[in-house]
Coordinates of C-alpha atoms in Angstrom, one line a residue:
M10 CA 52.4 -38.5 -46.2
A11 CA 53.7 -37.2 -49.5
Q12 CA 57.1 -38.7 -48.8
E13 CA 55.5 -42.1 -48.0
M14 CA 53.6 -42.0 -51.3
D15 CA 56.7 -41.1 -53.2
A16 CA 58.6 -43.9 -51.6
T17 CA 55.8 -46.5 -52.0
Y18 CA 54.9 -45.5 -55.6
S19 CA 58.1 -44.0 -56.9
T20 CA 57.4 -44.8 -60.5
V21 CA 53.9 -43.2 -60.3
A22 CA 55.5 -40.1 -58.7
R23 CA 58.1 -40.0 -61.5
W24 CA 55.3 -40.3 -64.1
V25 CA 53.3 -37.4 -62.8
L26 CA 56.4 -35.2 -62.4
E27 CA 58.0 -36.0 -65.7
H28 CA 55.7 -37.6 -68.2
G29 CA 51.9 -37.2 -67.8
W30 CA 49.1 -37.6 -65.3
I31 CA 46.9 -40.3 -63.8
E32 CA 43.1 -40.5 -63.4
I33 CA 41.5 -42.4 -60.7
G34 CA 37.8 -43.3 -60.5
Q35 CA 34.9 -44.4 -62.6
G36 CA 33.7 -42.1 -65.4
D37 CA 31.5 -42.2 -68.4
M38 CA 34.4 -42.1 -70.9
S39 CA 36.3 -45.2 -69.5
R40 CA 35.6 -48.6 -68.1
S41 CA 38.8 -48.7 -66.1
F42 CA 39.1 -47.4 -62.5
I43 CA 42.7 -46.1 -63.0
R44 CA 44.5 -44.8 -66.0
A45 CA 47.8 -43.2 -67.0
L46 CA 47.9 -40.6 -69.8
D47 CA 50.3 -38.3 -71.5
E48 CA 50.0 -35.7 -74.2
G49 CA 49.5 -38.4 -76.8
G50 CA 46.6 -39.9 -74.9
L51 CA 46.0 -43.1 -73.0
V52 CA 49.2 -45.0 -72.1
W53 CA 47.7 -47.6 -69.7
E54 CA 44.4 -48.4 -68.1
G55 CA 43.7 -50.8 -65.3
R56 CA 40.8 -53.1 -64.5
A57 CA 37.3 -51.9 -63.9
H58 CA 37.4 -52.8 -60.2
Y59 CA 40.0 -53.2 -57.5
P60 CA 39.6 -54.4 -53.9
T61 CA 41.4 -51.4 -52.6
L62 CA 42.9 -48.1 -53.8
D63 CA 46.3 -49.5 -52.8
A64 CA 45.8 -52.5 -55.2
A65 CA 45.0 -50.1 -58.0
L66 CA 48.1 -48.0 -57.3
Q67 CA 50.3 -51.1 -57.1
D68 CA 49.0 -52.2 -60.5
L69 CA 49.7 -48.8 -61.9
E70 CA 53.2 -48.7 -60.4
T71 CA 54.0 -52.1 -62.0
A72 CA 52.6 -51.1 -65.4
L73 CA 54.4 -47.7 -65.5
A74 CA 57.7 -49.3 -64.5
A75 CA 57.3 -51.8 -67.5
W76 CA 56.3 -49.0 -69.8
M77 CA 59.3 -46.8 -68.8
H78 CA 61.6 -49.8 -69.2
E79 CA 60.3 -50.4 -72.7
Q80 CA 60.7 -46.7 -73.7
G81 CA 64.3 -46.7 -72.5

């Protein structure tokens, strides 16, 4: 299953191995369901609700790919 996750969400996998971490779920400190963070703090946060976990992870994958492209 880990190899499938790495293949499907390759940018997310790269993020957690090289840059920072992700948080998934509702909490008191954030309105978003899914977030990407690094040592500097919040890099990206998604919407409050998603129809599926896969939809949330796809949104994260797209956002992190754009962020990494912008960072060079």
